[in-house]
Amino acid sequence: MTCRLSCSALALALLAVSSLGAQPTAFTWPTATPSTVGLNPAVLDSLDAEITAGKYGNIDRMLVIRRGRLVIDKRYPRDYDKIYGDSSRAASSLNNSHDPTGPFNYFNPWWHPTYRRGTLHTLQSVSKTVASAVIGVAVTRGEFPALDTPILTFWDTSTVANRDDRKRRITIRHLLTMTGGFDWNESVPYSDPRNTAGALEASPDWVKFTIDRPMMREPGTQFNYSSGESALLAHIFFRATGVDIEEYAARHLFAPLGITNWHWKRTTSGAIDTEGGLYLEATDLARIWQLWLQGGRWQGTTVVSERWVRESVTPHIPTSTRAGAPQYGYKWWLYNNPVQAGAFIWAGSGFGGQFPMAFPDQEMVVVFNAWNISGGPTLPLRAVQERLIRAAK
C-alpha cells in the first residue's frame, strides 16, 4: 500500500513537472585563463584596474566569455545607500512620486541596481532585447503571429484614442524596430520632465498610455527610441498567445538555458514591464547572448531558430544620421565593429550602463553592469569595444 501511494505520488509529481514545459537544464560556465582562449590578459587587467580606480563611475560587474569559457568575472561592490541615499528621498523624475519606496524609484537601493540587495542586477532597457528573444522563441515554435500583423488587431479599437490610418498601419515589426511612429520624446535625459518615459511610468496603465498617443510620422520610416512601444509587446504577446510573456520566457527560454533565478517587474496595471523591468545575474544574461552566438542552439537543442537569430541582428534601420551611429535590429543594438568594416557587435543597452555584447567574429560575450544614473563618468563604450576586439587573437 505504501509503495503504491508513493509511486502514485511520484507519477503525479512527474506529470505536474512535465506540464510546466522544459525544465531547467543544469549548466555551469567552464572556466579558462584569458591566454588559453587567445585573449591578451593585459587588456583585461588594465580595464579591471581602471574600473577599480573609479575611472568609469559605478561599474558593478565585468564578465568576459570567449569560445564558451568564462575567463574573467569581476565584481565591484558599491555603497549605494551612501551614493544615492539622499536622492532616494528627494522628489525627482527618477524617484517615482506616487510610490517613492517602490520599484520605480531608481535611487532606492532596495530595488536598484540589484533586486532586494541581492545578486540579480537590473537590466533596464536590455529587457527590450530579452523580450524580443522571447518573441523569437514563440515564432520558432509557431505560437506567435506574423510580424506584419497590424497591432490594433490586439485591441478593441473603439477604446483606442487618436486613431488614424497611420496608427492602423503599425505592425509588430515596427514595434520591434522602434519605428512605430508615435509622438514620443525619449531623446532627453530621464531626469528631464520632458522625457515621455517619465510620464509613462507615472501613468496607471502603461499600455493604454502608449496606444493612445497621437502619431508623429508614418510607421516604418524613422527610428525613434520609445520605451512605450516595447511596453506594448507584453499586451500583444498575451493577446496573441494566451500566455503571460514572463511565464513563456520561464518555460521556453530560461529553462532550456538553465536560468532559474530572475525578477521581472510588473507595472501598476499588472502587465510585465517589457521595456525595462527584468533583473538577471550577469552569468545568466550572458547565456542569452551566447545562445545568439551559437545560432539559437543550446546543448544540442534548438531554442530559437537560426533564421530568427539572423533576422534579429540584421540592420533594419539606422538609429541616427550621425556617421558611425549604431544600426537597429529587432530590439538589438548593432554597433559597427571598429576594426572590421561591415561587421557588427550585437548588444543590448540599458539605463545606468547595462551592456551585454556579443562579438561574433571573436566568439566572445562581454557583460558590463553599472549604475551611473546621475551624471559623472561612464564607460567609453566605443573605445572599450575596440580594446576588447584587439585583445582577441
mmCIF file of C-alpha atoms in Angstrom:
data_model
loop_
_atom_site.group_PDB
_atom_site.id
_atom_site.type_symbol
_atom_site.label_atom_id
_atom_site.label_comp_id
_atom_site.label_asym_id
_atom_site.label_seq_id
_atom_site.Cartn_x
_atom_site.Cartn_y
_atom_site.Cartn_z
ATOM 1 C CA MET A 1 0.000 0.000 0.000
ATOM 2 C CA THR A 2 2.762 2.447 0.964
ATOM 3 C CA CYS A 3 4.656 1.626 -2.213
ATOM 4 C CA ARG A 4 1.562 2.167 -4.363
ATOM 5 C CA LEU A 5 0.852 5.530 -2.758
ATOM 6 C CA SER A 6 4.420 6.733 -3.062
ATOM 7 C CA CYS A 7 4.649 5.578 -6.663
ATOM 8 C CA SER A 8 1.361 7.286 -7.487
ATOM 9 C CA ALA A 9 2.559 10.469 -5.829
ATOM 10 C CA LEU A 10 5.762 10.289 -7.842
ATOM 11 C CA ALA A 11 3.835 9.809 -11.066
ATOM 12 C CA LEU A 12 1.592 12.766 -10.287
ATOM 13 C CA ALA A 13 4.611 14.893 -9.456
ATOM 14 C CA LEU A 14 6.293 13.970 -12.719
ATOM 15 C CA LEU A 15 3.092 14.745 -14.600
ATOM 16 C CA ALA A 16 2.881 18.156 -12.931
ATOM 17 C CA VAL A 17 6.501 18.878 -13.768
ATOM 18 C CA SER A 18 6.068 17.869 -17.406
ATOM 19 C CA SER A 19 3.056 20.159 -17.724
ATOM 20 C CA LEU A 20 5.245 23.167 -16.985
ATOM 21 C CA GLY A 21 7.244 22.707 -20.175
ATOM 22 C CA ALA A 22 11.023 22.404 -20.396
ATOM 23 C CA GLN A 23 12.736 22.053 -17.045
ATOM 24 C CA PRO A 24 15.922 23.938 -16.200
ATOM 25 C CA THR A 25 18.988 22.409 -17.779
ATOM 26 C CA ALA A 26 21.984 22.123 -15.468
ATOM 27 C CA PHE A 27 24.786 24.331 -16.705
ATOM 28 C CA THR A 28 27.889 25.934 -15.258
ATOM 29 C CA TRP A 29 30.220 28.071 -17.322
ATOM 30 C CA PRO A 30 33.527 26.257 -17.854
ATOM 31 C CA THR A 31 36.452 28.483 -16.959
ATOM 32 C CA ALA A 32 39.773 29.224 -18.609
ATOM 33 C CA THR A 33 42.588 31.734 -18.353
ATOM 34 C CA PRO A 34 42.487 34.519 -20.935
ATOM 35 C CA SER A 35 45.658 33.397 -22.682
ATOM 36 C CA THR A 36 44.402 29.828 -23.225
ATOM 37 C CA VAL A 37 41.472 31.171 -25.301
ATOM 38 C CA GLY A 38 43.564 33.715 -27.171
ATOM 39 C CA LEU A 39 42.829 36.845 -25.143
ATOM 40 C CA ASN A 40 45.525 39.278 -24.125
ATOM 41 C CA PRO A 41 45.299 39.308 -20.305
ATOM 42 C CA ALA A 42 46.988 42.707 -20.092
ATOM 43 C CA VAL A 43 43.961 44.352 -21.721
ATOM 44 C CA LEU A 44 41.560 42.778 -19.245
ATOM 45 C CA ASP A 45 43.836 43.645 -16.346
ATOM 46 C CA SER A 46 44.021 47.278 -17.450
ATOM 47 C CA LEU A 47 40.234 47.529 -17.728
ATOM 48 C CA ASP A 48 39.890 45.963 -14.288
ATOM 49 C CA ALA A 49 42.359 48.458 -12.813
ATOM 50 C CA GLU A 50 40.579 51.428 -14.410
ATOM 51 C CA ILE A 51 37.186 50.284 -13.116
ATOM 52 C CA THR A 52 38.578 49.644 -9.645
ATOM 53 C CA ALA A 53 40.048 53.151 -9.615
ATOM 54 C CA GLY A 54 36.611 54.602 -10.389
ATOM 55 C CA LYS A 55 37.547 55.933 -13.807
ATOM 56 C CA TYR A 56 34.171 54.901 -15.258
ATOM 57 C CA GLY A 57 31.935 55.646 -12.298
ATOM 58 C CA ASN A 58 29.782 52.990 -10.676
ATOM 59 C CA ILE A 59 30.638 49.826 -12.619
ATOM 60 C CA ASP A 60 29.269 46.834 -10.722
ATOM 61 C CA ARG A 61 30.493 43.903 -12.787
ATOM 62 C CA MET A 62 32.618 42.918 -15.771
ATOM 63 C CA LEU A 63 32.216 39.480 -17.330
ATOM 64 C CA VAL A 64 34.152 38.112 -20.314
ATOM 65 C CA ILE A 65 33.465 34.789 -22.041
ATOM 66 C CA ARG A 66 35.387 33.554 -25.052
ATOM 67 C CA ARG A 67 34.797 30.370 -27.024
ATOM 68 C CA GLY A 68 32.250 29.329 -24.419
ATOM 69 C CA ARG A 69 34.630 29.700 -21.464
ATOM 70 C CA LEU A 70 34.434 32.203 -18.650
ATOM 71 C CA VAL A 71 37.771 33.987 -18.431
ATOM 72 C CA ILE A 72 37.037 36.955 -16.174
ATOM 73 C CA ASP A 73 34.270 37.728 -13.702
ATOM 74 C CA LYS A 74 34.963 40.821 -11.642
ATOM 75 C CA ARG A 75 32.589 42.403 -9.108
ATOM 76 C CA TYR A 76 32.989 45.932 -7.785
ATOM 77 C CA PRO A 77 31.000 46.475 -4.558
ATOM 78 C CA ARG A 78 29.376 49.908 -4.227
ATOM 79 C CA ASP A 79 27.693 51.541 -1.256
ATOM 80 C CA TYR A 80 24.548 52.731 -2.985
ATOM 81 C CA ASP A 81 22.965 53.825 0.290
ATOM 82 C CA LYS A 82 25.764 56.349 0.532
ATOM 83 C CA ILE A 83 25.911 57.178 -3.184
ATOM 84 C CA TYR A 84 22.190 57.699 -3.790
ATOM 85 C CA GLY A 85 20.640 57.747 -0.309
ATOM 86 C CA ASP A 86 19.743 61.438 -0.333
ATOM 87 C CA SER A 87 18.427 61.252 -3.890
ATOM 88 C CA SER A 88 16.146 58.348 -2.990
ATOM 89 C CA ARG A 89 14.207 60.647 -0.638
ATOM 90 C CA ALA A 90 14.101 63.761 -2.822
ATOM 91 C CA ALA A 91 11.316 64.193 -5.362
ATOM 92 C CA SER A 92 12.502 63.876 -8.953
ATOM 93 C CA SER A 93 11.577 62.228 -12.225
ATOM 94 C CA LEU A 94 13.799 59.272 -11.234
ATOM 95 C CA ASN A 95 12.069 58.930 -7.871
ATOM 96 C CA ASN A 96 8.504 57.919 -8.623
ATOM 97 C CA SER A 97 6.469 60.468 -6.712
ATOM 98 C CA HIS A 98 3.378 58.331 -6.117
ATOM 99 C CA ASP A 99 5.391 55.428 -4.693
ATOM 100 C CA PRO A 100 8.852 56.578 -3.505
ATOM 101 C CA THR A 101 9.515 53.257 -1.769
ATOM 102 C CA GLY A 102 8.586 51.230 -4.839
ATOM 103 C CA PRO A 103 10.472 49.645 -7.714
ATOM 104 C CA PHE A 104 10.342 52.747 -9.930
ATOM 105 C CA ASN A 105 12.397 54.863 -7.556
ATOM 106 C CA TYR A 106 15.712 54.379 -9.319
ATOM 107 C CA PHE A 107 17.720 55.690 -6.372
ATOM 108 C CA ASN A 108 16.242 53.196 -3.886
ATOM 109 C CA PRO A 109 18.961 50.602 -3.126
ATOM 110 C CA TRP A 110 16.353 48.025 -2.093
ATOM 111 C CA TRP A 111 15.336 47.893 -5.773
ATOM 112 C CA HIS A 112 18.302 49.277 -7.725
ATOM 113 C CA PRO A 113 20.668 48.377 -9.095
ATOM 114 C CA THR A 114 20.089 44.943 -7.572
ATOM 115 C CA TYR A 115 16.850 43.315 -6.536
ATOM 116 C CA ARG A 116 16.496 43.449 -2.755
ATOM 117 C CA ARG A 117 20.247 43.983 -2.375
ATOM 118 C CA GLY A 118 20.960 40.563 -3.880
ATOM 119 C CA THR A 119 22.805 39.390 -6.986
ATOM 120 C CA LEU A 120 20.094 39.995 -9.590
ATOM 121 C CA HIS A 121 21.056 43.186 -11.409
ATOM 122 C CA THR A 122 18.568 45.469 -13.105
ATOM 123 C CA LEU A 123 18.873 45.276 -16.889
ATOM 124 C CA GLN A 124 16.694 48.273 -17.666
ATOM 125 C CA SER A 125 16.290 48.500 -21.459
ATOM 126 C CA VAL A 126 18.206 45.293 -22.049
ATOM 127 C CA SER A 127 14.791 43.881 -21.065
ATOM 128 C CA LYS A 128 13.623 45.009 -24.511
ATOM 129 C CA THR A 129 16.183 42.745 -26.178
ATOM 130 C CA VAL A 130 15.247 39.792 -23.969
ATOM 131 C CA ALA A 131 11.550 40.349 -24.715
ATOM 132 C CA SER A 132 12.426 40.234 -28.415
ATOM 133 C CA ALA A 133 14.261 36.962 -27.820
ATOM 134 C CA VAL A 134 11.152 35.509 -26.161
ATOM 135 C CA ILE A 135 9.088 36.552 -29.181
ATOM 136 C CA GLY A 136 11.678 34.818 -31.376
ATOM 137 C CA VAL A 137 11.237 31.616 -29.389
ATOM 138 C CA ALA A 138 7.451 31.847 -29.822
ATOM 139 C CA VAL A 139 7.863 32.463 -33.574
ATOM 140 C CA THR A 140 10.164 29.436 -33.768
ATOM 141 C CA ARG A 141 7.547 27.307 -32.002
ATOM 142 C CA GLY A 142 4.783 28.551 -34.333
ATOM 143 C CA GLU A 143 2.939 30.220 -31.454
ATOM 144 C CA PHE A 144 3.203 33.878 -32.454
ATOM 145 C CA PRO A 145 1.599 35.715 -35.385
ATOM 146 C CA ALA A 146 3.383 37.130 -38.410
ATOM 147 C CA LEU A 147 5.412 40.251 -37.687
ATOM 148 C CA ASP A 148 3.490 42.238 -40.282
ATOM 149 C CA THR A 149 0.239 41.824 -38.339
ATOM 150 C CA PRO A 150 -1.251 45.267 -37.517
ATOM 151 C CA ILE A 151 -1.017 45.840 -33.776
ATOM 152 C CA LEU A 152 -4.588 47.165 -33.470
ATOM 153 C CA THR A 153 -5.659 43.563 -34.141
ATOM 154 C CA PHE A 154 -4.977 43.055 -30.422
ATOM 155 C CA TRP A 155 -7.196 45.912 -29.169
ATOM 156 C CA ASP A 156 -10.842 46.819 -29.111
ATOM 157 C CA THR A 157 -10.246 49.797 -31.375
ATOM 158 C CA SER A 158 -13.279 51.642 -30.010
ATOM 159 C CA THR A 159 -11.247 52.186 -26.830
ATOM 160 C CA VAL A 160 -8.114 53.489 -28.592
ATOM 161 C CA ALA A 161 -7.646 57.264 -28.811
ATOM 162 C CA ASN A 162 -6.081 59.205 -31.691
ATOM 163 C CA ARG A 163 -6.877 56.540 -34.261
ATOM 164 C CA ASP A 164 -5.875 57.384 -37.804
ATOM 165 C CA ASP A 165 -4.702 55.483 -40.855
ATOM 166 C CA ARG A 166 -1.077 55.705 -39.725
ATOM 167 C CA LYS A 167 -1.868 54.073 -36.393
ATOM 168 C CA ARG A 168 -3.835 51.372 -38.212
ATOM 169 C CA ARG A 169 -0.712 50.602 -40.261
ATOM 170 C CA ILE A 170 1.589 49.987 -37.256
ATOM 171 C CA THR A 171 2.735 46.363 -37.207
ATOM 172 C CA ILE A 172 4.548 44.184 -34.695
ATOM 173 C CA ARG A 173 7.676 44.539 -36.831
ATOM 174 C CA HIS A 174 7.508 48.315 -36.415
ATOM 175 C CA LEU A 175 7.476 47.932 -32.630
ATOM 176 C CA LEU A 176 10.460 45.580 -32.771
ATOM 177 C CA THR A 177 12.435 48.109 -34.821
ATOM 178 C CA MET A 178 11.345 51.240 -32.890
ATOM 179 C CA THR A 179 9.674 52.687 -35.970
ATOM 180 C CA GLY A 180 6.061 52.794 -34.766
ATOM 181 C CA GLY A 181 5.705 56.491 -35.459
ATOM 182 C CA PHE A 182 4.123 57.542 -32.141
ATOM 183 C CA ASP A 183 4.590 61.059 -30.771
ATOM 184 C CA TRP A 184 7.302 60.223 -28.243
ATOM 185 C CA ASN A 185 10.333 62.045 -26.867
ATOM 186 C CA GLU A 186 12.937 59.917 -25.135
ATOM 187 C CA SER A 187 15.892 61.836 -26.544
ATOM 188 C CA VAL A 188 16.381 63.977 -23.442
ATOM 189 C CA PRO A 189 17.782 62.670 -20.121
ATOM 190 C CA TYR A 190 15.420 60.600 -17.987
ATOM 191 C CA SER A 191 15.823 63.215 -15.269
ATOM 192 C CA ASP A 192 14.205 65.745 -17.633
ATOM 193 C CA PRO A 193 10.410 66.047 -17.162
ATOM 194 C CA ARG A 194 10.021 66.384 -20.944
ATOM 195 C CA ASN A 195 11.032 62.736 -21.331
ATOM 196 C CA THR A 196 7.880 60.824 -22.266
ATOM 197 C CA ALA A 197 9.105 57.697 -20.482
ATOM 198 C CA GLY A 198 8.750 59.511 -17.169
ATOM 199 C CA ALA A 199 5.082 60.205 -17.873
ATOM 200 C CA LEU A 200 4.692 56.571 -18.950
ATOM 201 C CA GLU A 201 5.990 55.252 -15.632
ATOM 202 C CA ALA A 202 3.837 57.717 -13.673
ATOM 203 C CA SER A 203 0.685 56.606 -15.500
ATOM 204 C CA PRO A 204 -1.656 53.939 -14.060
ATOM 205 C CA ASP A 205 -1.769 51.934 -17.315
ATOM 206 C CA TRP A 206 1.355 51.936 -19.484
ATOM 207 C CA VAL A 207 -0.266 50.078 -22.351
ATOM 208 C CA LYS A 208 -3.192 52.496 -22.594
ATOM 209 C CA PHE A 209 -0.887 55.495 -22.172
ATOM 210 C CA THR A 210 1.138 54.371 -25.194
ATOM 211 C CA ILE A 211 -1.521 53.072 -27.546
ATOM 212 C CA ASP A 212 -3.494 56.299 -27.038
ATOM 213 C CA ARG A 213 -0.557 58.525 -28.017
ATOM 214 C CA PRO A 214 -1.049 60.596 -31.184
ATOM 215 C CA MET A 215 1.016 59.743 -34.221
ATOM 216 C CA MET A 216 4.049 61.761 -35.318
ATOM 217 C CA ARG A 217 5.017 60.074 -38.586
ATOM 218 C CA GLU A 218 4.333 57.168 -40.927
ATOM 219 C CA PRO A 219 5.292 53.807 -39.320
ATOM 220 C CA GLY A 220 8.478 52.220 -40.586
ATOM 221 C CA THR A 221 10.088 55.415 -41.837
ATOM 222 C CA GLN A 222 12.300 56.552 -38.964
ATOM 223 C CA PHE A 223 13.876 55.165 -35.810
ATOM 224 C CA ASN A 224 12.595 56.900 -32.679
ATOM 225 C CA TYR A 225 13.582 55.381 -29.355
ATOM 226 C CA SER A 226 10.370 54.627 -27.464
ATOM 227 C CA SER A 227 10.057 52.556 -24.301
ATOM 228 C CA GLY A 228 6.295 52.726 -24.764
ATOM 229 C CA GLU A 229 6.476 50.721 -27.987
ATOM 230 C CA SER A 230 8.288 47.997 -26.064
ATOM 231 C CA ALA A 231 5.711 48.137 -23.247
ATOM 232 C CA LEU A 232 3.021 47.297 -25.820
ATOM 233 C CA LEU A 233 4.696 43.948 -26.521
ATOM 234 C CA ALA A 234 3.569 42.491 -23.172
ATOM 235 C CA HIS A 235 -0.055 43.166 -24.089
ATOM 236 C CA ILE A 236 0.342 41.880 -27.642
ATOM 237 C CA PHE A 237 2.153 38.731 -26.513
ATOM 238 C CA PHE A 238 -0.613 37.773 -24.109
ATOM 239 C CA ARG A 239 -3.378 38.540 -26.594
ATOM 240 C CA ALA A 240 -1.611 36.566 -29.304
ATOM 241 C CA THR A 241 -0.581 33.502 -27.286
ATOM 242 C CA GLY A 242 -2.844 33.468 -24.235
ATOM 243 C CA VAL A 243 0.277 33.214 -22.049
ATOM 244 C CA ASP A 244 1.983 35.879 -19.960
ATOM 245 C CA ILE A 245 5.361 36.703 -21.536
ATOM 246 C CA GLU A 246 7.217 36.057 -18.269
ATOM 247 C CA GLU A 247 5.691 32.597 -17.942
ATOM 248 C CA TYR A 248 6.502 31.862 -21.571
ATOM 249 C CA ALA A 249 10.098 33.015 -21.048
ATOM 250 C CA ALA A 250 10.374 30.831 -17.946
ATOM 251 C CA ARG A 251 9.239 27.738 -19.841
ATOM 252 C CA HIS A 252 10.795 28.171 -23.248
ATOM 253 C CA LEU A 253 13.849 30.434 -22.904
ATOM 254 C CA PHE A 254 15.092 30.470 -19.324
ATOM 255 C CA ALA A 255 14.519 26.780 -18.566
ATOM 256 C CA PRO A 256 16.412 25.420 -21.600
ATOM 257 C CA LEU A 257 19.346 27.708 -20.704
ATOM 258 C CA GLY A 258 19.288 26.638 -17.045
ATOM 259 C CA ILE A 259 18.244 30.076 -15.776
ATOM 260 C CA THR A 260 16.327 29.565 -12.541
ATOM 261 C CA ASN A 261 16.621 32.910 -10.762
ATOM 262 C CA TRP A 262 15.243 36.204 -12.040
ATOM 263 C CA HIS A 263 12.874 39.032 -11.153
ATOM 264 C CA TRP A 264 10.651 40.796 -13.664
ATOM 265 C CA LYS A 265 8.842 43.922 -12.500
ATOM 266 C CA ARG A 266 5.197 44.493 -13.294
ATOM 267 C CA THR A 267 3.581 47.822 -13.981
ATOM 268 C CA THR A 268 0.860 49.324 -11.825
ATOM 269 C CA SER A 269 -1.784 47.704 -14.052
ATOM 270 C CA GLY A 270 -0.186 44.274 -13.597
ATOM 271 C CA ALA A 271 1.441 43.917 -17.021
ATOM 272 C CA ILE A 272 5.021 42.706 -17.295
ATOM 273 C CA ASP A 273 7.439 45.591 -17.809
ATOM 274 C CA THR A 274 8.899 44.573 -21.172
ATOM 275 C CA GLU A 275 10.580 47.949 -21.609
ATOM 276 C CA GLY A 276 12.895 47.792 -18.605
ATOM 277 C CA GLY A 277 11.820 45.541 -15.741
ATOM 278 C CA LEU A 278 13.966 42.414 -15.927
ATOM 279 C CA TYR A 279 16.678 41.522 -13.415
ATOM 280 C CA LEU A 280 19.209 38.754 -14.113
ATOM 281 C CA GLU A 281 22.541 37.657 -12.757
ATOM 282 C CA ALA A 282 25.336 38.528 -15.213
ATOM 283 C CA THR A 283 26.366 34.942 -15.941
ATOM 284 C CA ASP A 284 22.736 34.119 -16.774
ATOM 285 C CA LEU A 285 22.328 37.156 -19.001
ATOM 286 C CA ALA A 286 25.457 36.032 -20.849
ATOM 287 C CA ARG A 287 23.740 32.737 -21.695
ATOM 288 C CA ILE A 288 21.224 34.544 -23.900
ATOM 289 C CA TRP A 289 23.994 36.329 -25.789
ATOM 290 C CA GLN A 290 25.928 33.061 -26.100
ATOM 291 C CA LEU A 291 22.754 31.426 -27.443
ATOM 292 C CA TRP A 292 22.772 34.022 -30.236
ATOM 293 C CA LEU A 293 26.445 33.315 -30.967
ATOM 294 C CA GLN A 294 25.527 29.639 -31.287
ATOM 295 C CA GLY A 295 22.785 30.297 -33.818
ATOM 296 C CA GLY A 296 19.956 29.615 -31.368
ATOM 297 C CA ARG A 297 21.142 26.193 -30.205
ATOM 298 C CA TRP A 298 21.971 25.274 -26.616
ATOM 299 C CA GLN A 299 23.481 21.947 -25.603
ATOM 300 C CA GLY A 300 22.362 20.370 -28.868
ATOM 301 C CA THR A 301 18.778 21.685 -28.759
ATOM 302 C CA THR A 302 17.267 24.462 -30.875
ATOM 303 C CA VAL A 303 15.784 27.074 -28.541
ATOM 304 C CA VAL A 304 15.251 29.722 -31.212
ATOM 305 C CA SER A 305 15.651 29.278 -34.942
ATOM 306 C CA GLU A 306 18.838 30.295 -36.692
ATOM 307 C CA ARG A 307 16.662 32.288 -39.083
ATOM 308 C CA TRP A 308 15.263 34.400 -36.235
ATOM 309 C CA VAL A 309 18.741 34.911 -34.792
ATOM 310 C CA ARG A 310 19.970 36.101 -38.173
ATOM 311 C CA GLU A 311 16.977 38.393 -38.789
ATOM 312 C CA SER A 312 17.049 39.899 -35.311
ATOM 313 C CA VAL A 313 20.674 41.029 -35.676
ATOM 314 C CA THR A 314 20.307 42.192 -39.279
ATOM 315 C CA PRO A 315 20.298 46.007 -39.552
ATOM 316 C CA HIS A 316 16.724 47.154 -40.172
ATOM 317 C CA ILE A 317 17.001 50.874 -39.505
ATOM 318 C CA PRO A 318 19.790 53.357 -38.673
ATOM 319 C CA THR A 319 19.426 54.837 -35.198
ATOM 320 C CA SER A 320 20.711 58.225 -36.332
ATOM 321 C CA THR A 321 22.074 60.096 -39.319
ATOM 322 C CA ARG A 322 25.315 60.618 -37.407
ATOM 323 C CA ALA A 323 28.323 58.926 -39.002
ATOM 324 C CA GLY A 324 29.150 55.670 -37.232
ATOM 325 C CA ALA A 325 25.829 55.527 -35.361
ATOM 326 C CA PRO A 326 24.590 52.024 -34.479
ATOM 327 C CA GLN A 327 22.060 50.208 -36.593
ATOM 328 C CA TYR A 328 18.998 48.587 -35.034
ATOM 329 C CA GLY A 329 17.612 45.086 -35.424
ATOM 330 C CA TYR A 330 14.696 43.531 -33.543
ATOM 331 C CA LYS A 331 15.480 45.337 -30.267
ATOM 332 C CA TRP A 332 19.196 44.623 -30.776
ATOM 333 C CA TRP A 333 21.722 47.450 -30.965
ATOM 334 C CA LEU A 334 24.156 46.716 -33.775
ATOM 335 C CA TYR A 335 27.397 48.611 -33.222
ATOM 336 C CA ASN A 336 29.830 48.898 -36.085
ATOM 337 C CA ASN A 337 32.913 46.798 -35.461
ATOM 338 C CA PRO A 338 35.660 49.428 -35.057
ATOM 339 C CA VAL A 339 38.274 47.108 -36.533
ATOM 340 C CA GLN A 340 36.431 45.201 -39.265
ATOM 341 C CA ALA A 341 34.301 47.128 -41.772
ATOM 342 C CA GLY A 342 30.859 45.667 -42.360
ATOM 343 C CA ALA A 343 30.856 43.614 -39.160
ATOM 344 C CA PHE A 344 28.706 44.296 -36.108
ATOM 345 C CA ILE A 345 28.715 43.846 -32.356
ATOM 346 C CA TRP A 346 25.321 42.573 -31.138
ATOM 347 C CA ALA A 347 24.346 44.412 -27.975
ATOM 348 C CA GLY A 348 21.724 45.403 -25.502
ATOM 349 C CA SER A 349 21.798 48.824 -23.908
ATOM 350 C CA GLY A 350 20.220 49.722 -20.585
ATOM 351 C CA PHE A 351 19.913 52.850 -18.466
ATOM 352 C CA GLY A 352 22.728 53.197 -15.967
ATOM 353 C CA GLY A 353 25.252 51.246 -18.033
ATOM 354 C CA GLN A 354 23.918 47.757 -18.815
ATOM 355 C CA PHE A 355 25.875 46.471 -21.797
ATOM 356 C CA PRO A 356 25.735 42.792 -22.772
ATOM 357 C CA MET A 357 27.594 42.341 -26.058
ATOM 358 C CA ALA A 358 28.311 39.510 -28.453
ATOM 359 C CA PHE A 359 31.359 39.792 -30.725
ATOM 360 C CA PRO A 360 30.561 37.142 -33.351
ATOM 361 C CA ASP A 361 33.892 37.345 -35.189
ATOM 362 C CA GLN A 362 35.785 36.987 -31.914
ATOM 363 C CA GLU A 363 33.473 34.284 -30.452
ATOM 364 C CA MET A 364 33.187 36.467 -27.373
ATOM 365 C CA VAL A 365 30.473 37.614 -24.967
ATOM 366 C CA VAL A 366 31.058 40.547 -22.622
ATOM 367 C CA VAL A 367 28.714 41.903 -19.951
ATOM 368 C CA PHE A 368 29.028 45.177 -18.079
ATOM 369 C CA ASN A 369 26.629 46.103 -15.289
ATOM 370 C CA ALA A 370 26.733 49.601 -13.827
ATOM 371 C CA TRP A 371 24.553 52.195 -12.126
ATOM 372 C CA ASN A 372 25.601 55.595 -13.403
ATOM 373 C CA ILE A 373 22.299 57.461 -13.292
ATOM 374 C CA SER A 374 23.026 61.000 -12.148
ATOM 375 C CA GLY A 375 25.957 62.316 -14.124
ATOM 376 C CA GLY A 376 29.670 61.726 -13.769
ATOM 377 C CA PRO A 377 31.986 59.386 -15.674
ATOM 378 C CA THR A 378 30.663 56.397 -17.611
ATOM 379 C CA LEU A 379 32.102 53.568 -19.646
ATOM 380 C CA PRO A 380 33.513 54.791 -23.003
ATOM 381 C CA LEU A 381 31.779 52.030 -24.895
ATOM 382 C CA ARG A 382 33.304 52.505 -28.345
ATOM 383 C CA ALA A 383 36.861 52.623 -27.003
ATOM 384 C CA VAL A 384 36.286 49.596 -24.787
ATOM 385 C CA GLN A 385 34.812 47.621 -27.687
ATOM 386 C CA GLU A 386 37.913 48.302 -29.753
ATOM 387 C CA ARG A 387 40.245 47.324 -26.914
ATOM 388 C CA LEU A 388 38.409 44.040 -26.418
ATOM 389 C CA ILE A 389 38.452 43.216 -30.131
ATOM 390 C CA ARG A 390 42.177 43.937 -30.416
ATOM 391 C CA ALA A 391 42.784 41.805 -27.313
ATOM 392 C CA ALA A 392 41.298 38.777 -29.110
ATOM 393 C CA LYS A 393 43.939 36.998 -31.130
#
